[in-house]
């Protein structure tokens, strides 16, 4: 079997690490060492912002937290780098086809 006939299908079974980033913060080491039960660490993300979905540390999507059978889950809302192409307006389409601008 050649690479061309199989394409990249052989990569489908490769394990990758999918993670969801809730937010980040920067702290001094002394403040990290002072953390304990009931400490509060404020993150840089607002509660209504979408979360970053990462595969092996690279962003691939954005999503929102959901509850599923008593567990946390993630609903993918958008894929990173995938833009939806808006439908072209009929007038713009007519101008392009006739060569007029």
PDB file of C-alpha atoms in Angstrom:
ATOM      1  CA  UNK A   1       0.000   0.000   0.000  1.00  0.00           C
ATOM      2  CA  UNK A   2       1.479   3.384  -0.952  1.00  0.00           C
ATOM      3  CA  UNK A   3       1.381   6.664   0.957  1.00  0.00           C
ATOM      4  CA  UNK A   4      -0.737   8.233  -1.777  1.00  0.00           C
ATOM      5  CA  UNK A   5      -3.518   5.648  -1.612  1.00  0.00           C
ATOM      6  CA  UNK A   6      -3.693   5.790   2.160  1.00  0.00           C
ATOM      7  CA  UNK A   7      -3.183   9.536   2.475  1.00  0.00           C
ATOM      8  CA  UNK A   8      -2.766  10.499   6.101  1.00  0.00           C
ATOM      9  CA  UNK A   9      -5.231   7.925   7.458  1.00  0.00           C
ATOM     10  CA  UNK A  10      -2.429   6.186   9.359  1.00  0.00           C
ATOM     11  CA  UNK A  11      -2.231   9.248  11.645  1.00  0.00           C
ATOM     12  CA  UNK A  12      -5.799   8.818  12.885  1.00  0.00           C
ATOM     13  CA  UNK A  13      -4.711   6.411  15.648  1.00  0.00           C
ATOM     14  CA  UNK A  14      -1.918   8.607  17.017  1.00  0.00           C
ATOM     15  CA  UNK A  15      -2.566   9.667  20.619  1.00  0.00           C
ATOM     16  CA  UNK A  16      -2.592  13.414  21.291  1.00  0.00           C
ATOM     17  CA  UNK A  17      -3.242  15.362  24.472  1.00  0.00           C
ATOM     18  CA  UNK A  18      -6.377  17.518  24.331  1.00  0.00           C
ATOM     19  CA  UNK A  19      -6.621  20.095  27.093  1.00  0.00           C
ATOM     20  CA  UNK A  20      -8.855  23.031  27.911  1.00  0.00           C
ATOM     21  CA  UNK A  21      -7.369  26.213  29.298  1.00  0.00           C
ATOM     22  CA  UNK A  22      -9.550  27.940  31.842  1.00  0.00           C
ATOM     23  CA  UNK A  23      -7.252  30.942  32.174  1.00  0.00           C
ATOM     24  CA  UNK A  24      -3.831  32.113  33.267  1.00  0.00           C
ATOM     25  CA  UNK A  25      -2.211  34.362  35.798  1.00  0.00           C
ATOM     26  CA  UNK A  26       1.294  35.422  36.674  1.00  0.00           C
ATOM     27  CA  UNK A  27       2.411  35.247  40.286  1.00  0.00           C
ATOM     28  CA  UNK A  28       5.589  35.679  42.258  1.00  0.00           C
ATOM     29  CA  UNK A  29       7.018  32.483  43.680  1.00  0.00           C
ATOM     30  CA  UNK A  30       6.474  33.731  47.238  1.00  0.00           C
ATOM     31  CA  UNK A  31       2.737  34.108  46.476  1.00  0.00           C
ATOM     32  CA  UNK A  32       2.570  30.574  45.021  1.00  0.00           C
ATOM     33  CA  UNK A  33       4.286  29.205  48.135  1.00  0.00           C
ATOM     34  CA  UNK A  34       1.716  31.022  50.284  1.00  0.00           C
ATOM     35  CA  UNK A  35      -1.242  29.272  48.580  1.00  0.00           C
ATOM     36  CA  UNK A  36      -3.308  26.994  50.746  1.00  0.00           C
ATOM     37  CA  UNK A  37      -6.847  25.750  51.269  1.00  0.00           C
ATOM     38  CA  UNK A  38      -9.386  28.444  50.423  1.00  0.00           C
ATOM     39  CA  UNK A  39      -6.806  30.622  48.640  1.00  0.00           C
ATOM     40  CA  UNK A  40      -8.231  32.440  45.654  1.00  0.00           C
ATOM     41  CA  UNK A  41      -6.291  32.704  42.394  1.00  0.00           C
ATOM     42  CA  UNK A  42      -7.866  35.149  39.946  1.00  0.00           C
ATOM     43  CA  UNK A  43      -7.375  34.233  36.301  1.00  0.00           C
ATOM     44  CA  UNK A  44      -7.180  36.519  33.270  1.00  0.00           C
ATOM     45  CA  UNK A  45     -10.341  35.232  31.586  1.00  0.00           C
ATOM     46  CA  UNK A  46     -13.868  36.549  32.158  1.00  0.00           C
ATOM     47  CA  UNK A  47     -16.606  34.064  33.083  1.00  0.00           C
ATOM     48  CA  UNK A  48     -18.487  34.617  29.823  1.00  0.00           C
ATOM     49  CA  UNK A  49     -15.429  34.139  27.558  1.00  0.00           C
ATOM     50  CA  UNK A  50     -14.950  30.969  25.534  1.00  0.00           C
ATOM     51  CA  UNK A  51     -12.223  28.594  26.674  1.00  0.00           C
ATOM     52  CA  UNK A  52      -9.227  27.596  24.563  1.00  0.00           C
ATOM     53  CA  UNK A  53      -9.073  23.983  23.377  1.00  0.00           C
ATOM     54  CA  UNK A  54      -5.492  22.832  22.819  1.00  0.00           C
ATOM     55  CA  UNK A  55      -4.045  19.747  21.151  1.00  0.00           C
ATOM     56  CA  UNK A  56      -0.476  19.137  22.264  1.00  0.00           C
ATOM     57  CA  UNK A  57      -0.339  22.785  23.375  1.00  0.00           C
ATOM     58  CA  UNK A  58      -1.562  24.237  20.065  1.00  0.00           C
ATOM     59  CA  UNK A  59      -4.955  26.017  19.975  1.00  0.00           C
ATOM     60  CA  UNK A  60      -7.473  24.297  17.685  1.00  0.00           C
ATOM     61  CA  UNK A  61     -10.855  25.493  18.931  1.00  0.00           C
ATOM     62  CA  UNK A  62     -12.851  27.514  21.443  1.00  0.00           C
ATOM     63  CA  UNK A  63     -15.600  26.086  23.575  1.00  0.00           C
ATOM     64  CA  UNK A  64     -17.803  26.374  26.625  1.00  0.00           C
ATOM     65  CA  UNK A  65     -18.082  24.199  29.706  1.00  0.00           C
ATOM     66  CA  UNK A  66     -21.144  21.968  29.996  1.00  0.00           C
ATOM     67  CA  UNK A  67     -22.268  19.320  32.446  1.00  0.00           C
ATOM     68  CA  UNK A  68     -22.759  15.804  31.087  1.00  0.00           C
ATOM     69  CA  UNK A  69     -23.785  12.896  33.344  1.00  0.00           C
ATOM     70  CA  UNK A  70     -22.266  14.551  36.405  1.00  0.00           C
ATOM     71  CA  UNK A  71     -18.975  15.304  34.653  1.00  0.00           C
ATOM     72  CA  UNK A  72     -17.520  18.387  33.058  1.00  0.00           C
ATOM     73  CA  UNK A  73     -17.703  18.451  29.296  1.00  0.00           C
ATOM     74  CA  UNK A  74     -16.898  20.894  26.572  1.00  0.00           C
ATOM     75  CA  UNK A  75     -19.083  22.085  23.723  1.00  0.00           C
ATOM     76  CA  UNK A  76     -17.003  23.209  20.749  1.00  0.00           C
ATOM     77  CA  UNK A  77     -18.279  26.598  19.596  1.00  0.00           C
ATOM     78  CA  UNK A  78     -15.729  27.515  16.933  1.00  0.00           C
ATOM     79  CA  UNK A  79     -12.632  26.111  15.305  1.00  0.00           C
ATOM     80  CA  UNK A  80      -9.515  28.281  15.351  1.00  0.00           C
ATOM     81  CA  UNK A  81      -8.461  29.502  11.914  1.00  0.00           C
ATOM     82  CA  UNK A  82     -11.673  28.375  10.226  1.00  0.00           C
ATOM     83  CA  UNK A  83     -13.589  31.354   8.932  1.00  0.00           C
ATOM     84  CA  UNK A  84     -17.131  31.029   7.702  1.00  0.00           C
ATOM     85  CA  UNK A  85     -17.435  32.497   4.233  1.00  0.00           C
ATOM     86  CA  UNK A  86     -20.364  34.902   4.140  1.00  0.00           C
ATOM     87  CA  UNK A  87     -22.762  34.429   1.260  1.00  0.00           C
ATOM     88  CA  UNK A  88     -22.020  36.844  -1.511  1.00  0.00           C
ATOM     89  CA  UNK A  89     -24.635  39.473  -2.144  1.00  0.00           C
ATOM     90  CA  UNK A  90     -26.508  39.001  -5.442  1.00  0.00           C
ATOM     91  CA  UNK A  91     -25.396  42.445  -6.685  1.00  0.00           C
ATOM     92  CA  UNK A  92     -21.731  41.643  -6.021  1.00  0.00           C
ATOM     93  CA  UNK A  93     -22.123  38.323  -7.804  1.00  0.00           C
ATOM     94  CA  UNK A  94     -23.684  40.009 -10.852  1.00  0.00           C
ATOM     95  CA  UNK A  95     -20.890  42.601 -11.009  1.00  0.00           C
ATOM     96  CA  UNK A  96     -18.219  39.904 -10.885  1.00  0.00           C
ATOM     97  CA  UNK A  97     -19.848  37.809 -13.599  1.00  0.00           C
ATOM     98  CA  UNK A  98     -20.301  40.761 -15.983  1.00  0.00           C
ATOM     99  CA  UNK A  99     -16.838  42.155 -15.271  1.00  0.00           C
ATOM    100  CA  UNK A 100     -18.219  45.473 -14.044  1.00  0.00           C
ATOM    101  CA  UNK A 101     -17.293  46.962 -10.717  1.00  0.00           C
TER     102      UNK A 101
END
